Amino acid sequence: MSVVEVNGPAPYEVRIGSGVVKGLERLTTGSRVALIHPASVEFMAAPLRGRLDRVIDIEVPDAEAAKTSGVLAGCWDRLAEAGMTRGDVVVGLGGGATTDLAGFVAATWMRGIRLIQVPTTVLGMADAAVGGKTGINITAGKNLVGAFHEPAAVLCDTDALNHLPIREMRSGMAEIVKCGFINDPRILSIVEADPATVLDPESDAFAEVLTRAVGVKASVVATDLTESTSRGDKVGRERLNYGHTLAHAIEAHQHFTWRHGEADAVGMIFAAELSSRELGLSRQTVDRTREIMAGLGLPTTFEGTAWPQLRATMNLDKKTRGTMLRFVGISAPGKVSMIEGPAEEELQECFATLRP
Ligand code: GLY
């Protein structure tokens, strides 16, 4: 097992390893537990219901279908029926969408109660469950309603990943690779050395890159929890958005049929191309980006006709200020700088390199 500490205003631990979910019993002693989970992780929910003292079991829809105001209100009603008070705890058991919803339930119930996240996907472990971003979607867009509410603990039980389809493993690995490009290049060399092994959740290589990625996330959110606006090479939490400006537009364009990490893979190639033009990133690192994504079986191309629609969607990116697009770039692996208001022709040129 490994432990990563998140040393923000209210420090907490992220425990990573086989069987760590058993620690939930000790963390919740004496409290009622609202266990929020989709049916797909019943194999983990059932033993927890047996072991924990007083559980209010709340089953929610899978994936993004959980992040609606209707599902949220249903959770509040269940907490009210059960008489949950400030001494009680919400547990989010599932992928990133479930932990986002559970986090927002905890953030809003009685203006904030204790939250423990138990992510069951690589994406949830490496990103969503750590750092206190919580929320739901509305018709106008993803994650437009939410709050920062940090968990009291995060339990990343890697046994959960044995049930994960390979497509989900690959998608989560894109987020881990992102941490390699922005902060910890050692992740990149481990992935390059043996991409097939790193996708095996029982391998030492996987445990190492996951722990390193959680370490990156922990150090970033500890110093900039609420995502201040970055300038030049002073880049806080926004750095976690490397590749995401195009990726979010691709996800919307594909009506969320692409996994988040699949869109991130293409988005990081675009961001590397842009970084090469704006920040002098070496062509070797741009090629390396493509090779790493291809080696993991992630997409590396996107249809050229989609540009006008993708470009329009990027105007609504959360990093945009006024009409100025802002991208996270790198001048070398581990060296991040903001790219603000790049020329339209340059963006088109970068996008053109993605043609199949
Ligand atoms: N997923 C990006 C962040 O937590 O800031």
Tab-separated table of C-alpha atoms and ligand atoms in Angstrom:
chain	number	residue	atom	x	y	z
A	1	MET	CA	0.000	0.000	0.000
A	2	SER	CA	1.145	3.567	-0.548
A	3	VAL	CA	-0.097	6.758	1.070
A	4	VAL	CA	-0.049	10.221	-0.512
A	5	GLU	CA	-0.744	13.204	1.738
A	6	VAL	CA	-2.694	16.194	0.449
A	7	ASN	CA	-1.350	19.021	2.561
A	8	GLY	CA	-3.907	21.742	1.858
A	9	PRO	CA	-5.918	23.735	4.408
A	10	ALA	CA	-7.478	20.495	5.773
A	11	PRO	CA	-4.884	17.756	5.159
A	12	TYR	CA	-6.004	14.242	4.248
A	13	GLU	CA	-4.576	10.970	3.003
A	14	VAL	CA	-5.025	9.131	-0.271
A	15	ARG	CA	-4.456	5.407	0.368
A	16	ILE	CA	-3.620	3.323	-2.675
A	17	GLY	CA	-3.454	-0.484	-2.858
A	18	SER	CA	-5.195	-3.820	-2.748
A	19	GLY	CA	-7.869	-4.051	-0.028
A	20	VAL	CA	-7.568	-0.453	1.266
A	21	VAL	CA	-11.383	-0.081	1.220
A	22	LYS	CA	-11.430	-2.115	4.447
A	23	GLY	CA	-10.153	1.040	6.194
A	24	LEU	CA	-13.592	2.615	5.722
A	25	GLU	CA	-14.910	0.882	8.852
A	26	ARG	CA	-12.399	2.639	11.102
A	27	LEU	CA	-12.865	5.997	9.349
A	28	THR	CA	-16.645	5.981	9.847
A	29	THR	CA	-16.999	4.491	13.347
A	30	GLY	CA	-19.884	6.100	15.244
A	31	SER	CA	-21.349	7.854	12.174
A	32	ARG	CA	-24.160	7.054	9.820
A	33	VAL	CA	-22.864	6.448	6.301
A	34	ALA	CA	-24.727	7.529	3.156
A	35	LEU	CA	-23.230	5.121	0.613
A	36	ILE	CA	-23.745	6.635	-2.857
A	37	HIS	CA	-22.951	4.225	-5.695
A	38	PRO	CA	-24.185	2.923	-9.067
A	39	ALA	CA	-25.391	-0.676	-9.491
A	40	SER	CA	-22.231	-1.513	-11.465
A	41	VAL	CA	-20.153	-1.483	-8.239
A	42	GLU	CA	-22.613	-3.580	-6.211
A	43	PHE	CA	-19.774	-6.123	-5.859
A	44	MET	CA	-18.056	-3.558	-3.576
A	45	ALA	CA	-21.190	-1.985	-2.051
A	46	ALA	CA	-22.624	-5.295	-0.775
A	47	PRO	CA	-19.665	-6.225	1.500
A	48	LEU	CA	-19.502	-2.621	2.777
A	49	ARG	CA	-23.182	-2.692	3.738
A	50	GLY	CA	-22.424	-5.857	5.710
A	51	ARG	CA	-19.436	-4.399	7.536
A	52	LEU	CA	-20.432	-0.808	8.289
A	53	ASP	CA	-22.671	0.107	11.212
A	54	ARG	CA	-25.530	2.252	9.973
A	55	VAL	CA	-25.682	2.532	6.194
A	56	ILE	CA	-28.139	4.519	4.100
A	57	ASP	CA	-27.733	2.857	0.704
A	58	ILE	CA	-28.323	5.261	-2.202
A	59	GLU	CA	-28.134	3.743	-5.671
A	60	VAL	CA	-27.652	6.281	-8.467
A	61	PRO	CA	-27.468	5.932	-12.290
A	62	ASP	CA	-24.162	5.046	-13.916
A	63	ALA	CA	-21.715	7.651	-15.269
A	64	GLU	CA	-22.859	11.185	-16.246
A	65	ALA	CA	-26.555	10.227	-15.869
A	66	ALA	CA	-25.925	10.532	-12.105
A	67	LYS	CA	-24.920	14.189	-12.319
A	68	THR	CA	-28.372	15.769	-12.655
A	69	SER	CA	-30.360	18.068	-10.387
A	70	GLY	CA	-33.057	15.346	-10.155
A	71	VAL	CA	-30.644	12.695	-8.868
A	72	LEU	CA	-29.075	15.252	-6.505
A	73	ALA	CA	-32.485	16.196	-5.048
A	74	GLY	CA	-33.272	12.476	-4.638
A	75	CYS	CA	-30.081	12.087	-2.566
A	76	TRP	CA	-31.018	15.064	-0.358
A	77	ASP	CA	-34.465	13.493	0.242
A	78	ARG	CA	-32.841	10.218	1.327
A	79	LEU	CA	-30.519	12.052	3.754
A	80	ALA	CA	-33.510	13.916	5.195
A	81	GLU	CA	-35.548	10.697	5.628
A	82	ALA	CA	-32.593	9.087	7.397
A	83	GLY	CA	-32.066	12.114	9.662
A	84	MET	CA	-28.427	12.567	8.595
A	85	THR	CA	-26.717	15.281	10.656
A	86	ARG	CA	-23.380	17.077	10.650
A	87	GLY	CA	-21.756	14.178	12.528
A	88	ASP	CA	-22.479	11.768	9.664
A	89	VAL	CA	-20.559	10.992	6.499
A	90	VAL	CA	-21.166	10.642	2.762
A	91	VAL	CA	-19.193	7.964	0.918
A	92	GLY	CA	-18.863	8.189	-2.879
A	93	LEU	CA	-18.208	4.705	-4.302
A	94	GLY	CA	-17.786	4.593	-8.076
A	95	GLY	CA	-16.199	6.361	-11.033
A	96	GLY	CA	-15.551	10.086	-11.436
A	97	ALA	CA	-19.206	10.967	-12.065
A	98	THR	CA	-20.320	9.237	-8.857
A	99	THR	CA	-17.601	10.865	-6.755
A	100	ASP	CA	-18.466	14.289	-8.283
A	101	LEU	CA	-22.130	13.821	-7.336
A	102	ALA	CA	-21.415	12.369	-3.875
A	103	GLY	CA	-18.993	15.225	-3.222
A	104	PHE	CA	-21.664	17.791	-4.101
A	105	VAL	CA	-24.218	16.027	-1.889
A	106	ALA	CA	-21.711	16.241	1.004
A	107	ALA	CA	-20.831	19.864	0.165
A	108	THR	CA	-24.462	20.992	0.240
A	109	TRP	CA	-26.075	18.870	2.986
A	110	MET	CA	-26.340	21.114	6.069
A	111	ARG	CA	-23.758	23.368	4.322
A	112	GLY	CA	-21.138	20.644	4.307
A	113	ILE	CA	-20.586	17.285	5.993
A	114	ARG	CA	-17.713	14.789	5.977
A	115	LEU	CA	-16.955	13.064	2.687
A	116	ILE	CA	-14.900	9.946	1.965
A	117	GLN	CA	-14.219	9.047	-1.659
A	118	VAL	CA	-13.759	5.447	-2.799
A	119	PRO	CA	-13.023	5.733	-6.550
A	120	THR	CA	-13.343	2.531	-8.575
A	121	THR	CA	-11.816	3.662	-11.913
A	122	VAL	CA	-8.294	4.797	-12.821
A	123	LEU	CA	-9.677	8.188	-13.829
A	124	GLY	CA	-11.423	8.539	-10.479
A	125	MET	CA	-8.302	7.534	-8.550
A	126	ALA	CA	-5.807	9.651	-10.498
A	127	ASP	CA	-8.020	12.703	-10.843
A	128	ALA	CA	-11.709	13.106	-9.944
A	129	ALA	CA	-11.753	11.863	-6.340
A	130	VAL	CA	-8.752	13.921	-5.203
A	131	GLY	CA	-8.793	17.699	-4.864
A	132	GLY	CA	-12.359	18.550	-3.857
A	133	LYS	CA	-13.984	19.455	-7.186
A	134	THR	CA	-17.638	18.393	-6.906
A	135	GLY	CA	-20.715	19.145	-8.977
A	136	ILE	CA	-23.417	18.242	-11.448
A	137	ASN	CA	-24.209	19.036	-15.091
A	138	ILE	CA	-27.025	21.229	-16.406
A	139	THR	CA	-28.383	21.537	-19.948
A	140	ALA	CA	-26.034	24.453	-20.653
A	141	GLY	CA	-22.909	22.426	-19.895
A	142	LYS	CA	-20.848	19.972	-17.866
A	143	ASN	CA	-19.909	20.778	-14.255
A	144	LEU	CA	-21.475	24.252	-14.410
A	145	VAL	CA	-22.946	23.858	-10.907
A	146	GLY	CA	-20.650	22.726	-8.126
A	147	ALA	CA	-18.464	23.490	-5.145
A	148	PHE	CA	-14.975	22.846	-3.822
A	149	HIS	CA	-15.404	20.390	-0.954
A	150	GLU	CA	-12.387	18.346	-0.003
A	151	PRO	CA	-12.714	14.766	1.195
A	152	ALA	CA	-11.559	13.642	4.641
A	153	ALA	CA	-9.900	10.610	2.997
A	154	VAL	CA	-9.637	8.883	-0.391
A	155	LEU	CA	-9.375	5.094	-0.584
A	156	CYS	CA	-8.092	3.865	-3.969
A	157	ASP	CA	-8.627	0.112	-3.746
A	158	THR	CA	-6.846	-1.254	-6.797
A	159	ASP	CA	-8.806	-4.550	-6.528
A	160	ALA	CA	-11.753	-2.579	-7.996
A	161	LEU	CA	-9.802	-2.183	-11.245
A	162	ASN	CA	-9.779	-5.925	-11.952
A	163	HIS	CA	-13.404	-5.435	-13.063
A	164	LEU	CA	-12.588	-2.534	-15.393
A	165	PRO	CA	-12.786	-2.940	-19.217
A	166	ILE	CA	-9.458	-2.317	-20.995
A	167	ARG	CA	-10.965	0.767	-22.698
A	168	GLU	CA	-11.460	2.331	-19.241
A	169	MET	CA	-7.915	1.393	-18.187
A	170	ARG	CA	-6.529	3.097	-21.297
A	171	SER	CA	-8.666	6.179	-20.739
A	172	GLY	CA	-7.490	6.513	-17.138
A	173	MET	CA	-3.892	6.010	-18.218
A	174	ALA	CA	-4.163	9.135	-20.421
A	175	GLU	CA	-4.773	11.177	-17.260
A	176	ILE	CA	-1.744	9.563	-15.595
A	177	VAL	CA	0.386	10.356	-18.677
A	178	LYS	CA	-0.828	13.967	-18.459
A	179	CYS	CA	0.707	14.136	-14.959
A	180	GLY	CA	3.952	12.931	-16.560
A	181	PHE	CA	3.960	15.769	-19.087
A	182	ILE	CA	3.085	18.522	-16.613
A	183	ASN	CA	5.072	17.571	-13.498
A	184	ASP	CA	6.664	14.145	-13.293
A	185	PRO	CA	8.437	12.976	-16.494
A	186	ARG	CA	9.482	9.716	-14.779
A	187	ILE	CA	5.876	8.567	-15.397
A	188	LEU	CA	6.538	8.888	-19.149
A	189	SER	CA	9.606	6.659	-19.102
A	190	ILE	CA	7.800	3.970	-17.059
A	191	VAL	CA	4.881	3.971	-19.527
A	192	GLU	CA	7.205	3.919	-22.561
A	193	ALA	CA	9.254	1.021	-21.156
A	194	ASP	CA	6.282	-1.375	-21.223
A	195	PRO	CA	2.840	0.035	-22.120
A	196	ALA	CA	1.118	-3.384	-21.887
A	197	THR	CA	2.351	-3.996	-18.321
A	198	VAL	CA	1.475	-0.522	-17.145
A	199	LEU	CA	-2.147	-1.216	-18.205
A	200	ASP	CA	-2.265	-4.255	-15.891
A	201	PRO	CA	-3.755	-3.037	-12.577
A	202	GLU	CA	-1.916	-5.762	-10.658
A	203	SER	CA	1.533	-4.764	-11.954
A	204	ASP	CA	4.137	-2.868	-9.918
A	205	ALA	CA	4.539	-0.472	-12.856
A	206	PHE	CA	0.846	0.455	-12.667
A	207	ALA	CA	1.032	0.967	-8.890
A	208	GLU	CA	4.030	3.244	-9.336
A	209	VAL	CA	2.556	5.466	-12.071
A	210	LEU	CA	-0.787	5.739	-10.250
A	211	THR	CA	0.932	6.747	-7.006
A	212	ARG	CA	3.087	9.273	-8.861
A	213	ALA	CA	0.038	10.758	-10.619
A	214	VAL	CA	-1.826	11.080	-7.306
A	215	GLY	CA	1.318	12.738	-5.920
A	216	VAL	CA	1.217	15.294	-8.756
A	217	LYS	CA	-2.463	16.010	-8.176
A	218	ALA	CA	-1.929	16.280	-4.410
A	219	SER	CA	0.918	18.780	-4.720
A	220	VAL	CA	-1.005	20.921	-7.237
A	221	VAL	CA	-4.291	21.138	-5.292
A	222	ALA	CA	-2.497	21.665	-1.971
A	223	THR	CA	-1.182	25.002	-3.230
A	224	ASP	CA	-4.082	26.157	-5.461
A	225	LEU	CA	-7.279	24.436	-4.389
A	226	THR	CA	-9.682	26.899	-6.023
A	227	GLU	CA	-7.886	27.182	-9.385
A	228	SER	CA	-6.641	30.747	-9.544
A	229	THR	CA	-6.002	32.342	-12.949
A	230	SER	CA	-2.441	31.453	-13.973
A	231	ARG	CA	-0.016	33.770	-15.773
A	232	GLY	CA	3.126	32.915	-17.756
A	233	ASP	CA	5.021	30.125	-16.063
A	234	LYS	CA	3.249	30.653	-12.706
A	235	VAL	CA	0.670	27.953	-13.317
A	236	GLY	CA	-1.429	26.541	-10.484
A	237	ARG	CA	-4.332	24.085	-10.673
A	238	GLU	CA	-5.057	25.123	-14.266
A	239	ARG	CA	-2.051	22.981	-15.241
A	240	LEU	CA	-4.233	19.901	-14.681
A	241	ASN	CA	-6.074	21.057	-17.801
A	242	TYR	CA	-3.158	20.226	-20.127
A	243	GLY	CA	-4.787	18.942	-23.342
A	244	HIS	CA	-8.283	19.502	-21.973
A	245	THR	CA	-9.264	22.622	-23.970
A	246	LEU	CA	-9.628	20.631	-27.176
A	247	ALA	CA	-10.517	17.422	-25.307
A	248	HIS	CA	-13.675	18.892	-23.743
A	249	ALA	CA	-14.770	20.168	-27.177
A	250	ILE	CA	-14.161	16.703	-28.680
A	251	GLU	CA	-16.208	15.041	-25.929
A	252	ALA	CA	-19.143	17.379	-26.637
A	253	HIS	CA	-18.747	16.939	-30.430
A	254	GLN	CA	-18.853	13.139	-29.986
A	255	HIS	CA	-21.917	13.435	-27.690
A	256	PHE	CA	-19.860	11.934	-24.844
A	257	THR	CA	-19.430	8.586	-26.637
A	258	TRP	CA	-15.629	8.996	-26.345
A	259	ARG	CA	-14.110	8.307	-22.939
A	260	HIS	CA	-12.603	11.401	-21.283
A	261	GLY	CA	-9.050	10.021	-21.562
A	262	GLU	CA	-9.504	9.236	-25.266
A	263	ALA	CA	-10.336	12.880	-25.933
A	264	ASP	CA	-7.457	13.921	-23.642
A	265	ALA	CA	-5.015	11.879	-25.720
A	266	VAL	CA	-5.891	13.830	-28.885
A	267	GLY	CA	-6.045	17.065	-26.862
A	268	MET	CA	-2.518	16.526	-25.520
A	269	ILE	CA	-1.143	16.007	-29.040
A	270	PHE	CA	-2.821	19.281	-30.065
A	271	ALA	CA	-1.415	21.011	-26.950
A	272	ALA	CA	2.066	19.646	-27.749
A	273	GLU	CA	1.838	20.952	-31.332
A	274	LEU	CA	0.773	24.361	-30.005
A	275	SER	CA	3.534	24.277	-27.377
A	276	SER	CA	6.089	23.581	-30.088
A	277	ARG	CA	5.010	26.738	-31.959
A	278	GLU	CA	4.487	28.997	-28.907
A	279	LEU	CA	6.941	27.743	-26.286
A	280	GLY	CA	9.653	26.025	-28.314
A	281	LEU	CA	8.749	22.484	-27.203
A	282	SER	CA	11.046	20.150	-29.153
A	283	ARG	CA	9.658	18.232	-32.128
A	284	GLN	CA	11.050	15.142	-30.422
A	285	THR	CA	8.649	15.658	-27.470
A	286	VAL	CA	5.727	16.265	-29.848
A	287	ASP	CA	6.518	12.945	-31.597
A	288	ARG	CA	6.994	11.303	-28.206
A	289	THR	CA	3.486	12.442	-27.203
A	290	ARG	CA	1.999	10.726	-30.286
A	291	GLU	CA	4.041	7.564	-29.687
A	292	ILE	CA	3.029	7.253	-26.023
A	293	MET	CA	-0.692	7.635	-26.847
A	294	ALA	CA	-0.453	5.147	-29.734
A	295	GLY	CA	1.498	2.704	-27.548
A	296	LEU	CA	-1.372	2.747	-25.030
A	297	GLY	CA	-3.965	2.155	-27.769
A	298	LEU	CA	-5.404	5.663	-27.400
A	299	PRO	CA	-6.635	7.768	-30.371
A	300	THR	CA	-4.118	10.120	-32.011
A	301	THR	CA	-6.194	11.639	-34.844
A	302	PHE	CA	-9.434	13.532	-35.389
A	303	GLU	CA	-11.558	14.322	-38.447
A	304	GLY	CA	-10.564	17.657	-40.009
A	305	THR	CA	-14.093	18.844	-40.913
A	306	ALA	CA	-14.983	19.151	-37.213
A	307	TRP	CA	-12.785	22.233	-36.635
A	308	PRO	CA	-15.402	25.056	-36.862
A	309	GLN	CA	-17.652	23.341	-34.327
A	310	LEU	CA	-14.776	22.428	-31.977
A	311	ARG	CA	-13.412	25.966	-32.173
A	312	ALA	CA	-16.816	27.442	-31.233
A	313	THR	CA	-17.116	25.071	-28.262
A	314	MET	CA	-13.670	26.111	-27.014
A	315	ASN	CA	-14.996	29.652	-26.452
A	316	LEU	CA	-16.923	28.248	-23.472
A	317	ASP	CA	-13.846	26.660	-21.896
A	318	LYS	CA	-13.529	27.584	-18.212
A	319	LYS	CA	-10.017	28.975	-18.778
A	320	THR	CA	-11.263	31.451	-21.419
A	321	ARG	CA	-11.256	35.068	-20.198
A	322	GLY	CA	-13.519	37.405	-22.218
A	323	THR	CA	-12.933	36.236	-25.777
A	324	MET	CA	-9.319	35.178	-25.211
A	325	LEU	CA	-8.644	31.455	-25.398
A	326	ARG	CA	-6.065	30.261	-22.871
A	327	PHE	CA	-4.220	26.943	-23.177
A	328	VAL	CA	-1.909	25.075	-20.854
A	329	GLY	CA	1.379	24.431	-22.668
A	330	ILE	CA	4.768	22.912	-21.902
A	331	SER	CA	8.235	24.041	-22.980
A	332	ALA	CA	9.612	20.625	-21.914
A	333	PRO	CA	8.135	17.727	-19.889
A	334	GLY	CA	7.573	19.115	-16.384
A	335	LYS	CA	7.835	22.806	-17.424
A	336	VAL	CA	4.386	24.379	-17.790
A	337	SER	CA	3.445	27.836	-19.157
A	338	MET	CA	0.155	29.404	-20.199
A	339	ILE	CA	-0.460	30.191	-23.881
A	340	GLU	CA	-2.876	33.119	-24.158
A	341	GLY	CA	-4.705	34.231	-27.302
A	342	PRO	CA	-2.794	32.250	-29.952
A	343	ALA	CA	-3.465	33.213	-33.598
A	344	GLU	CA	-6.405	31.481	-35.284
A	345	GLU	CA	-4.195	30.273	-38.189
A	346	GLU	CA	-1.847	28.644	-35.706
A	347	LEU	CA	-4.709	26.800	-34.002
A	348	GLN	CA	-5.943	25.579	-37.395
A	349	GLU	CA	-2.433	24.473	-38.324
A	350	CYS	CA	-2.115	22.475	-35.094
A	351	PHE	CA	-5.520	20.906	-35.657
A	352	ALA	CA	-4.556	19.983	-39.233
A	353	THR	CA	-1.715	17.813	-37.874
A	354	LEU	CA	-4.391	15.589	-36.269
A	355	ARG	CA	-5.893	14.544	-39.625
A	356	PRO	CA	-5.984	10.734	-40.004
B	1	GLY	N1	-9.617	17.603	-13.105
B	1	GLY	C1	-8.883	18.777	-12.981
B	1	GLY	C2	-8.862	19.320	-11.594
B	1	GLY	O1	-9.163	18.616	-10.660
B	1	GLY	O2	-8.537	20.472	-11.421
